[in-house]
Amino acid sequence: MSKGLFITIEGTDGSGKSTQIPFIKGFLEKKGYKVLLTREPGGTQIGEKIRDLLLDKQNKEMCDMTEALLYAASRAQHVKEFIVPALKQGKVVLCDRFVDSSIVYQGKGRELGLETVKSINDFATCGLEPDLTILLDIDPEKGLERVKENSDVDRLEQEKLAFHKKVYEGYKDLSNLYPNRIKVISADQSIQEISSDIEDKLEILLKEV
Ligand code: ADP
Ligand code: TYD
């Protein structure tokens, strides 16, 4: 595996991405892969500063286009500084969210349009696409309940349910558009059952590389 492997994990807020990531890392490491964990927005010093701007609840006046461009700016830095060099070294990069998040949150949720958001992101990533995307599928209302039980909600999480429902529909559309890359896994199961389903998908991918 000389060119590395780029795996992303996606889903509505509270779908269980952060919970599953350590299991995925452990599974791949047991197989001998060097795995780098990262996230968006963020993943670099500059990206983490942009993340703070994006998630800060004080930034009520942020317009939708600024939001889309800031996510893309964080991503451009991330791709150039972190993801591409790691892939060139043959590593596995496991990223919590990537372009699909922008397409569904900004394109669909904010209604900026899927094509517009995709083209901004093609520029930001120079067209880099994941080898595999795990999409955790849960009713958005259920996911939000999980989040609210535990933590202080951020600027995006505090959006109304209607917004999150649009995001959820966006993910459904994307998974229909890219069935080879995006593997949908029910997140309405126990943590153990979800990670076992994810491992099945990873086994298939690893046989192909
Ligand atoms: P995300 O990173 O997708 O926002 P988290 O992994 O932080 O989601 O999970 C959100 C909340 O739901 C956390 O409190 C977590 O402990 C809980 N959680 C995660 N997976 C499950 C599950 N399968 N069943 C019930 N609760 C879960
Ligand atoms: P994250 O911290 O991953 O949230 P969570 O763990 O709750 O899923 O992401 C922060 C928020 O940013 C989340 O609500 C999704 C949103 N987001 C976008 O709107 N567009 C994007 O391109 C990305 C990467 C995230």
PDB file of C-alpha atoms and ligand atoms in Angstrom:
ATOM      1  CA  MET A   1       0.000   0.000   0.000  1.00  0.00           C
ATOM      2  CA  SER A   2       2.242   2.776  -1.268  1.00  0.00           C
ATOM      3  CA  LYS A   3      -0.273   5.588  -1.536  1.00  0.00           C
ATOM      4  CA  GLY A   4      -1.956   5.299   1.854  1.00  0.00           C
ATOM      5  CA  LEU A   5      -5.631   5.040   2.574  1.00  0.00           C
ATOM      6  CA  PHE A   6      -8.046   7.869   3.253  1.00  0.00           C
ATOM      7  CA  ILE A   7     -11.083   6.930   5.350  1.00  0.00           C
ATOM      8  CA  THR A   8     -13.706   9.407   6.528  1.00  0.00           C
ATOM      9  CA  ILE A   9     -16.540   9.069   8.989  1.00  0.00           C
ATOM     10  CA  GLU A  10     -19.724  11.055   8.562  1.00  0.00           C
ATOM     11  CA  GLY A  11     -23.144  11.435  10.114  1.00  0.00           C
ATOM     12  CA  THR A  12     -25.523  13.879  11.718  1.00  0.00           C
ATOM     13  CA  ASP A  13     -24.611  15.328  15.114  1.00  0.00           C
ATOM     14  CA  GLY A  14     -24.645  12.691  17.850  1.00  0.00           C
ATOM     15  CA  SER A  15     -24.577   9.763  15.424  1.00  0.00           C
ATOM     16  CA  GLY A  16     -21.634   8.273  17.331  1.00  0.00           C
ATOM     17  CA  LYS A  17     -18.613   9.185  15.193  1.00  0.00           C
ATOM     18  CA  SER A  18     -16.318  10.112  18.098  1.00  0.00           C
ATOM     19  CA  THR A  19     -17.334   6.934  19.911  1.00  0.00           C
ATOM     20  CA  GLN A  20     -16.510   4.682  16.943  1.00  0.00           C
ATOM     21  CA  ILE A  21     -13.227   6.287  15.851  1.00  0.00           C
ATOM     22  CA  PRO A  22     -11.015   4.684  18.555  1.00  0.00           C
ATOM     23  CA  PHE A  23     -12.458   1.252  17.691  1.00  0.00           C
ATOM     24  CA  ILE A  24     -11.710   1.755  13.990  1.00  0.00           C
ATOM     25  CA  LYS A  25      -8.175   2.872  14.821  1.00  0.00           C
ATOM     26  CA  GLY A  26      -7.612  -0.160  17.050  1.00  0.00           C
ATOM     27  CA  PHE A  27      -8.978  -2.537  14.418  1.00  0.00           C
ATOM     28  CA  LEU A  28      -6.673  -1.160  11.707  1.00  0.00           C
ATOM     29  CA  GLU A  29      -3.629  -1.058  13.976  1.00  0.00           C
ATOM     30  CA  LYS A  30      -4.110  -4.720  14.886  1.00  0.00           C
ATOM     31  CA  LYS A  31      -3.800  -5.404  11.178  1.00  0.00           C
ATOM     32  CA  GLY A  32      -0.493  -3.574  11.127  1.00  0.00           C
ATOM     33  CA  TYR A  33      -1.513  -0.226   9.597  1.00  0.00           C
ATOM     34  CA  LYS A  34      -0.159   3.094  10.831  1.00  0.00           C
ATOM     35  CA  VAL A  35      -3.240   5.188  11.504  1.00  0.00           C
ATOM     36  CA  LEU A  36      -3.436   8.949  11.909  1.00  0.00           C
ATOM     37  CA  LEU A  37      -6.601  10.393  13.447  1.00  0.00           C
ATOM     38  CA  THR A  38      -7.772  13.812  12.502  1.00  0.00           C
ATOM     39  CA  ARG A  39     -10.926  15.896  12.269  1.00  0.00           C
ATOM     40  CA  GLU A  40     -12.699  18.714  10.484  1.00  0.00           C
ATOM     41  CA  PRO A  41     -13.047  21.527  10.944  1.00  0.00           C
ATOM     42  CA  GLY A  42      -9.536  21.505  12.398  1.00  0.00           C
ATOM     43  CA  GLY A  43      -6.657  19.061  12.109  1.00  0.00           C
ATOM     44  CA  THR A  44      -3.973  21.767  11.848  1.00  0.00           C
ATOM     45  CA  GLN A  45      -3.115  24.787  14.020  1.00  0.00           C
ATOM     46  CA  ILE A  46      -4.731  27.125  11.524  1.00  0.00           C
ATOM     47  CA  GLY A  47      -7.701  24.792  11.087  1.00  0.00           C
ATOM     48  CA  GLU A  48      -8.321  24.620  14.841  1.00  0.00           C
ATOM     49  CA  LYS A  49      -8.468  28.427  14.973  1.00  0.00           C
ATOM     50  CA  ILE A  50     -10.990  28.390  12.144  1.00  0.00           C
ATOM     51  CA  ARG A  51     -12.921  25.694  14.048  1.00  0.00           C
ATOM     52  CA  ASP A  52     -13.213  27.987  17.066  1.00  0.00           C
ATOM     53  CA  LEU A  53     -14.640  30.736  14.850  1.00  0.00           C
ATOM     54  CA  LEU A  54     -17.127  28.354  13.238  1.00  0.00           C
ATOM     55  CA  LEU A  55     -18.461  26.727  16.385  1.00  0.00           C
ATOM     56  CA  ASP A  56     -18.534  29.794  18.652  1.00  0.00           C
ATOM     57  CA  LYS A  57     -22.160  30.487  19.610  1.00  0.00           C
ATOM     58  CA  GLN A  58     -21.340  34.216  19.874  1.00  0.00           C
ATOM     59  CA  ASN A  59     -20.872  34.375  16.089  1.00  0.00           C
ATOM     60  CA  LYS A  60     -24.571  34.741  15.404  1.00  0.00           C
ATOM     61  CA  GLU A  61     -23.986  37.167  12.531  1.00  0.00           C
ATOM     62  CA  MET A  62     -21.911  34.718  10.465  1.00  0.00           C
ATOM     63  CA  CYS A  63     -23.494  34.523   7.017  1.00  0.00           C
ATOM     64  CA  ASP A  64     -23.913  31.194   5.227  1.00  0.00           C
ATOM     65  CA  MET A  65     -21.297  31.945   2.571  1.00  0.00           C
ATOM     66  CA  THR A  66     -18.699  32.875   5.189  1.00  0.00           C
ATOM     67  CA  GLU A  67     -19.490  29.634   6.958  1.00  0.00           C
ATOM     68  CA  ALA A  68     -19.044  27.558   3.782  1.00  0.00           C
ATOM     69  CA  LEU A  69     -15.780  29.313   2.904  1.00  0.00           C
ATOM     70  CA  LEU A  70     -14.354  28.907   6.407  1.00  0.00           C
ATOM     71  CA  TYR A  71     -15.039  25.167   6.400  1.00  0.00           C
ATOM     72  CA  ALA A  72     -13.364  24.976   2.987  1.00  0.00           C
ATOM     73  CA  ALA A  73     -10.416  27.111   4.187  1.00  0.00           C
ATOM     74  CA  SER A  74      -9.814  24.823   7.155  1.00  0.00           C
ATOM     75  CA  ARG A  75      -9.991  21.873   4.745  1.00  0.00           C
ATOM     76  CA  ALA A  76      -7.534  23.371   2.238  1.00  0.00           C
ATOM     77  CA  GLN A  77      -4.933  23.765   4.985  1.00  0.00           C
ATOM     78  CA  HIS A  78      -5.669  20.291   6.321  1.00  0.00           C
ATOM     79  CA  VAL A  79      -5.303  18.602   2.924  1.00  0.00           C
ATOM     80  CA  LYS A  80      -2.048  20.372   2.096  1.00  0.00           C
ATOM     81  CA  GLU A  81      -0.340  20.344   5.490  1.00  0.00           C
ATOM     82  CA  PHE A  82      -1.513  17.029   6.920  1.00  0.00           C
ATOM     83  CA  ILE A  83      -3.589  14.625   4.801  1.00  0.00           C
ATOM     84  CA  VAL A  84      -1.663  14.488   1.517  1.00  0.00           C
ATOM     85  CA  PRO A  85       1.803  14.206   3.159  1.00  0.00           C
ATOM     86  CA  ALA A  86       0.513  11.367   5.384  1.00  0.00           C
ATOM     87  CA  LEU A  87      -1.009   9.515   2.425  1.00  0.00           C
ATOM     88  CA  LYS A  88       2.245   9.920   0.504  1.00  0.00           C
ATOM     89  CA  GLN A  89       4.014   8.176   3.400  1.00  0.00           C
ATOM     90  CA  GLY A  90       1.615   5.239   2.998  1.00  0.00           C
ATOM     91  CA  LYS A  91      -0.330   5.928   6.195  1.00  0.00           C
ATOM     92  CA  VAL A  92      -4.010   5.439   6.888  1.00  0.00           C
ATOM     93  CA  VAL A  93      -5.719   8.776   7.556  1.00  0.00           C
ATOM     94  CA  LEU A  94      -8.953   8.455   9.520  1.00  0.00           C
ATOM     95  CA  CYS A  95     -10.812  11.739   9.419  1.00  0.00           C
ATOM     96  CA  ASP A  96     -13.879  12.748  11.443  1.00  0.00           C
ATOM     97  CA  ARG A  97     -15.894  14.565   8.698  1.00  0.00           C
ATOM     98  CA  PHE A  98     -14.702  15.873   5.295  1.00  0.00           C
ATOM     99  CA  VAL A  99     -16.249  17.396   2.133  1.00  0.00           C
ATOM    100  CA  ASP A 100     -19.500  15.417   2.481  1.00  0.00           C
ATOM    101  CA  SER A 101     -20.230  17.381   5.671  1.00  0.00           C
ATOM    102  CA  SER A 102     -19.990  20.673   3.775  1.00  0.00           C
ATOM    103  CA  ILE A 103     -22.172  19.378   0.969  1.00  0.00           C
ATOM    104  CA  VAL A 104     -24.945  18.373   3.363  1.00  0.00           C
ATOM    105  CA  TYR A 105     -24.677  21.067   6.098  1.00  0.00           C
ATOM    106  CA  GLN A 106     -23.915  24.073   3.876  1.00  0.00           C
ATOM    107  CA  GLY A 107     -25.266  22.817   0.541  1.00  0.00           C
ATOM    108  CA  LYS A 108     -28.466  21.271   1.819  1.00  0.00           C
ATOM    109  CA  GLY A 109     -28.927  22.576   5.397  1.00  0.00           C
ATOM    110  CA  ARG A 110     -28.072  26.219   4.548  1.00  0.00           C
ATOM    111  CA  GLU A 111     -29.463  25.761   1.029  1.00  0.00           C
ATOM    112  CA  LEU A 112     -26.358  27.114  -0.723  1.00  0.00           C
ATOM    113  CA  GLY A 113     -26.712  24.351  -3.318  1.00  0.00           C
ATOM    114  CA  LEU A 114     -24.859  21.087  -3.609  1.00  0.00           C
ATOM    115  CA  GLU A 115     -22.997  22.035  -6.797  1.00  0.00           C
ATOM    116  CA  THR A 116     -21.832  25.409  -5.442  1.00  0.00           C
ATOM    117  CA  VAL A 117     -20.486  23.862  -2.270  1.00  0.00           C
ATOM    118  CA  LYS A 118     -18.915  20.993  -4.184  1.00  0.00           C
ATOM    119  CA  SER A 119     -17.054  23.368  -6.500  1.00  0.00           C
ATOM    120  CA  ILE A 120     -15.691  25.471  -3.617  1.00  0.00           C
ATOM    121  CA  ASN A 121     -14.456  22.256  -2.066  1.00  0.00           C
ATOM    122  CA  ASP A 122     -12.966  20.832  -5.248  1.00  0.00           C
ATOM    123  CA  PHE A 123     -10.805  23.974  -5.276  1.00  0.00           C
ATOM    124  CA  ALA A 124      -9.913  23.559  -1.573  1.00  0.00           C
ATOM    125  CA  THR A 125      -8.984  19.873  -1.812  1.00  0.00           C
ATOM    126  CA  CYS A 126      -7.561  19.789  -5.355  1.00  0.00           C
ATOM    127  CA  GLY A 127     -10.125  17.038  -5.904  1.00  0.00           C
ATOM    128  CA  LEU A 128      -8.936  14.684  -3.143  1.00  0.00           C
ATOM    129  CA  GLU A 129     -11.637  12.116  -2.307  1.00  0.00           C
ATOM    130  CA  PRO A 130     -11.807   9.479   0.430  1.00  0.00           C
ATOM    131  CA  ASP A 131     -11.237   5.813  -0.447  1.00  0.00           C
ATOM    132  CA  LEU A 132     -14.040   4.882   1.936  1.00  0.00           C
ATOM    133  CA  THR A 133     -16.644   6.838   3.883  1.00  0.00           C
ATOM    134  CA  ILE A 134     -18.519   5.329   6.810  1.00  0.00           C
ATOM    135  CA  LEU A 135     -21.886   7.059   7.196  1.00  0.00           C
ATOM    136  CA  LEU A 136     -23.541   6.536  10.572  1.00  0.00           C
ATOM    137  CA  ASP A 137     -27.264   6.622  10.036  1.00  0.00           C
ATOM    138  CA  ILE A 138     -29.597   7.635  12.840  1.00  0.00           C
ATOM    139  CA  ASP A 139     -32.800   9.616  13.051  1.00  0.00           C
ATOM    140  CA  PRO A 140     -31.442  13.167  13.540  1.00  0.00           C
ATOM    141  CA  GLU A 141     -33.771  13.816  16.468  1.00  0.00           C
ATOM    142  CA  LYS A 142     -32.366  10.803  18.308  1.00  0.00           C
ATOM    143  CA  GLY A 143     -28.787  11.893  17.617  1.00  0.00           C
ATOM    144  CA  LEU A 144     -29.446  15.391  18.930  1.00  0.00           C
ATOM    145  CA  GLU A 145     -31.019  13.983  22.091  1.00  0.00           C
ATOM    146  CA  ARG A 146     -27.826  12.006  22.696  1.00  0.00           C
ATOM    147  CA  VAL A 147     -25.701  15.147  22.251  1.00  0.00           C
ATOM    148  CA  LYS A 148     -27.872  17.325  24.467  1.00  0.00           C
ATOM    149  CA  GLU A 149     -27.753  14.843  27.322  1.00  0.00           C
ATOM    150  CA  ASN A 150     -24.020  15.220  27.561  1.00  0.00           C
ATOM    151  CA  SER A 151     -22.455  18.446  26.446  1.00  0.00           C
ATOM    152  CA  ASP A 152     -22.681  22.100  25.788  1.00  0.00           C
ATOM    153  CA  VAL A 153     -24.156  22.392  22.289  1.00  0.00           C
ATOM    154  CA  ASP A 154     -22.158  24.344  19.667  1.00  0.00           C
ATOM    155  CA  ARG A 155     -23.329  26.868  17.046  1.00  0.00           C
ATOM    156  CA  LEU A 156     -24.328  24.223  14.496  1.00  0.00           C
ATOM    157  CA  GLU A 157     -25.838  21.779  16.979  1.00  0.00           C
ATOM    158  CA  GLN A 158     -28.134  24.488  18.332  1.00  0.00           C
ATOM    159  CA  GLU A 159     -29.792  24.848  14.889  1.00  0.00           C
ATOM    160  CA  LYS A 160     -33.450  23.858  14.746  1.00  0.00           C
ATOM    161  CA  LEU A 161     -34.519  20.282  14.069  1.00  0.00           C
ATOM    162  CA  ALA A 162     -35.679  21.266  10.550  1.00  0.00           C
ATOM    163  CA  PHE A 163     -32.052  22.111   9.691  1.00  0.00           C
ATOM    164  CA  HIS A 164     -30.806  18.743  10.943  1.00  0.00           C
ATOM    165  CA  LYS A 165     -33.534  16.936   9.024  1.00  0.00           C
ATOM    166  CA  LYS A 166     -32.339  18.600   5.804  1.00  0.00           C
ATOM    167  CA  VAL A 167     -28.784  17.539   6.639  1.00  0.00           C
ATOM    168  CA  TYR A 168     -29.998  13.978   7.163  1.00  0.00           C
ATOM    169  CA  GLU A 169     -31.773  14.005   3.785  1.00  0.00           C
ATOM    170  CA  GLY A 170     -28.574  15.369   2.225  1.00  0.00           C
ATOM    171  CA  TYR A 171     -26.620  12.387   3.533  1.00  0.00           C
ATOM    172  CA  LYS A 172     -29.252  10.013   2.103  1.00  0.00           C
ATOM    173  CA  ASP A 173     -28.909  11.701  -1.308  1.00  0.00           C
ATOM    174  CA  LEU A 174     -25.103  11.497  -1.186  1.00  0.00           C
ATOM    175  CA  SER A 175     -25.101   7.823  -0.238  1.00  0.00           C
ATOM    176  CA  ASN A 176     -27.348   7.109  -3.223  1.00  0.00           C
ATOM    177  CA  LEU A 177     -25.056   9.106  -5.500  1.00  0.00           C
ATOM    178  CA  TYR A 178     -21.833   7.431  -4.349  1.00  0.00           C
ATOM    179  CA  PRO A 179     -22.788   3.908  -3.235  1.00  0.00           C
ATOM    180  CA  ASN A 180     -19.306   2.506  -3.887  1.00  0.00           C
ATOM    181  CA  ARG A 181     -17.558   4.994  -1.641  1.00  0.00           C
ATOM    182  CA  ILE A 182     -20.160   5.712   1.045  1.00  0.00           C
ATOM    183  CA  LYS A 183     -21.150   2.766   3.222  1.00  0.00           C
ATOM    184  CA  VAL A 184     -24.234   3.373   5.352  1.00  0.00           C
ATOM    185  CA  ILE A 185     -24.340   1.767   8.776  1.00  0.00           C
ATOM    186  CA  SER A 186     -27.261   1.908  11.175  1.00  0.00           C
ATOM    187  CA  ALA A 187     -26.202   3.873  14.254  1.00  0.00           C
ATOM    188  CA  ASP A 188     -29.365   2.920  16.065  1.00  0.00           C
ATOM    189  CA  GLN A 189     -27.704  -0.154  17.562  1.00  0.00           C
ATOM    190  CA  SER A 190     -25.348  -0.858  20.437  1.00  0.00           C
ATOM    191  CA  ILE A 191     -21.815   0.559  20.224  1.00  0.00           C
ATOM    192  CA  GLN A 192     -20.520  -3.004  19.801  1.00  0.00           C
ATOM    193  CA  GLU A 193     -22.907  -3.846  16.953  1.00  0.00           C
ATOM    194  CA  ILE A 194     -22.022  -0.659  15.098  1.00  0.00           C
ATOM    195  CA  SER A 195     -18.298  -1.279  15.348  1.00  0.00           C
ATOM    196  CA  SER A 196     -18.734  -4.845  14.131  1.00  0.00           C
ATOM    197  CA  ASP A 197     -20.662  -3.572  11.058  1.00  0.00           C
ATOM    198  CA  ILE A 198     -17.916  -1.031  10.393  1.00  0.00           C
ATOM    199  CA  GLU A 199     -15.244  -3.739  10.619  1.00  0.00           C
ATOM    200  CA  ASP A 200     -17.096  -5.778   7.978  1.00  0.00           C
ATOM    201  CA  LYS A 201     -16.930  -2.821   5.569  1.00  0.00           C
ATOM    202  CA  LEU A 202     -13.254  -2.239   6.356  1.00  0.00           C
ATOM    203  CA  GLU A 203     -12.418  -5.891   5.700  1.00  0.00           C
ATOM    204  CA  ILE A 204     -13.883  -5.565   2.204  1.00  0.00           C
ATOM    205  CA  LEU A 205     -11.955  -2.354   1.525  1.00  0.00           C
ATOM    206  CA  LEU A 206      -8.678  -3.824   2.761  1.00  0.00           C
ATOM    207  CA  LYS A 207      -9.042  -6.792   0.422  1.00  0.00           C
ATOM    208  CA  GLU A 208      -9.269  -4.359  -2.494  1.00  0.00           C
ATOM    209  CA  VAL A 209      -6.095  -2.341  -1.737  1.00  0.00           C
TER     210      VAL A 209
HETATM  211  P1  ADP B   1     -20.710  12.371  17.308  1.00  0.00           P
HETATM  212  O1  ADP B   1     -19.213  12.404  17.438  1.00  0.00           O
HETATM  213  O2  ADP B   1     -21.167  11.732  16.050  1.00  0.00           O
HETATM  214  O3  ADP B   1     -21.366  13.696  17.551  1.00  0.00           O
HETATM  215  P2  ADP B   1     -20.607  10.884  19.818  1.00  0.00           P
HETATM  216  O4  ADP B   1     -19.750   9.696  19.563  1.00  0.00           O
HETATM  217  O5  ADP B   1     -19.990  12.034  20.575  1.00  0.00           O
HETATM  218  O6  ADP B   1     -21.272  11.405  18.456  1.00  0.00           O
HETATM  219  O7  ADP B   1     -21.921  10.366  20.558  1.00  0.00           O
HETATM  220  C1  ADP B   1     -22.893  11.268  21.058  1.00  0.00           C
HETATM  221  C2  ADP B   1     -23.386  10.740  22.420  1.00  0.00           C
HETATM  222  O8  ADP B   1     -24.079   9.507  22.216  1.00  0.00           O
HETATM  223  C3  ADP B   1     -22.287  10.451  23.409  1.00  0.00           C
HETATM  224  O9  ADP B   1     -22.731  10.779  24.697  1.00  0.00           O
HETATM  225  C4  ADP B   1     -22.073   8.956  23.297  1.00  0.00           C
HETATM  226  O10 ADP B   1     -21.602   8.401  24.501  1.00  0.00           O
HETATM  227  C5  ADP B   1     -23.466   8.459  22.975  1.00  0.00           C
HETATM  228  N1  ADP B   1     -23.459   7.277  22.082  1.00  0.00           N
HETATM  229  C6  ADP B   1     -22.582   6.983  21.089  1.00  0.00           C
HETATM  230  N2  ADP B   1     -22.899   5.820  20.477  1.00  0.00           N
HETATM  231  C7  ADP B   1     -24.012   5.377  21.082  1.00  0.00           C
HETATM  232  C8  ADP B   1     -24.856   4.224  20.881  1.00  0.00           C
HETATM  233  N3  ADP B   1     -24.612   3.305  19.938  1.00  0.00           N
HETATM  234  N4  ADP B   1     -25.932   4.095  21.676  1.00  0.00           N
HETATM  235  C9  ADP B   1     -26.218   5.020  22.611  1.00  0.00           C
HETATM  236  N5  ADP B   1     -25.470   6.127  22.869  1.00  0.00           N
HETATM  237  C10 ADP B   1     -24.385   6.314  22.107  1.00  0.00           C
HETATM  238  P1  TYD B   2     -18.020  18.038  14.988  1.00  0.00           P
HETATM  239  O1  TYD B   2     -17.224  18.560  16.079  1.00  0.00           O
HETATM  240  O2  TYD B   2     -17.504  16.861  14.241  1.00  0.00           O
HETATM  241  O3  TYD B   2     -19.460  17.762  15.555  1.00  0.00           O
HETATM  242  P2  TYD B   2     -20.096  16.446  16.143  1.00  0.00           P
HETATM  243  O4  TYD B   2     -19.050  15.698  16.896  1.00  0.00           O
HETATM  244  O5  TYD B   2     -21.178  16.994  17.017  1.00  0.00           O
HETATM  245  O6  TYD B   2     -20.641  15.712  14.970  1.00  0.00           O
HETATM  246  O7  TYD B   2     -18.337  19.147  13.869  1.00  0.00           O
HETATM  247  C1  TYD B   2     -18.745  20.386  14.251  1.00  0.00           C
HETATM  248  C2  TYD B   2     -19.958  20.841  13.512  1.00  0.00           C
HETATM  249  O8  TYD B   2     -19.610  21.387  12.241  1.00  0.00           O
HETATM  250  C3  TYD B   2     -21.024  19.784  13.250  1.00  0.00           C
HETATM  251  O9  TYD B   2     -22.269  20.316  13.670  1.00  0.00           O
HETATM  252  C4  TYD B   2     -21.044  19.645  11.741  1.00  0.00           C
HETATM  253  C5  TYD B   2     -20.527  20.963  11.243  1.00  0.00           C
HETATM  254  N1  TYD B   2     -19.815  20.915   9.958  1.00  0.00           N
HETATM  255  C6  TYD B   2     -20.326  21.606   8.870  1.00  0.00           C
HETATM  256  O10 TYD B   2     -21.402  22.247   8.987  1.00  0.00           O
HETATM  257  N2  TYD B   2     -19.651  21.611   7.683  1.00  0.00           N
HETATM  258  C7  TYD B   2     -18.471  20.956   7.548  1.00  0.00           C
HETATM  259  O11 TYD B   2     -17.856  20.970   6.441  1.00  0.00           O
HETATM  260  C8  TYD B   2     -17.939  20.237   8.683  1.00  0.00           C
HETATM  261  C9  TYD B   2     -16.639  19.510   8.558  1.00  0.00           C
HETATM  262  C10 TYD B   2     -18.638  20.238   9.857  1.00  0.00           C
END
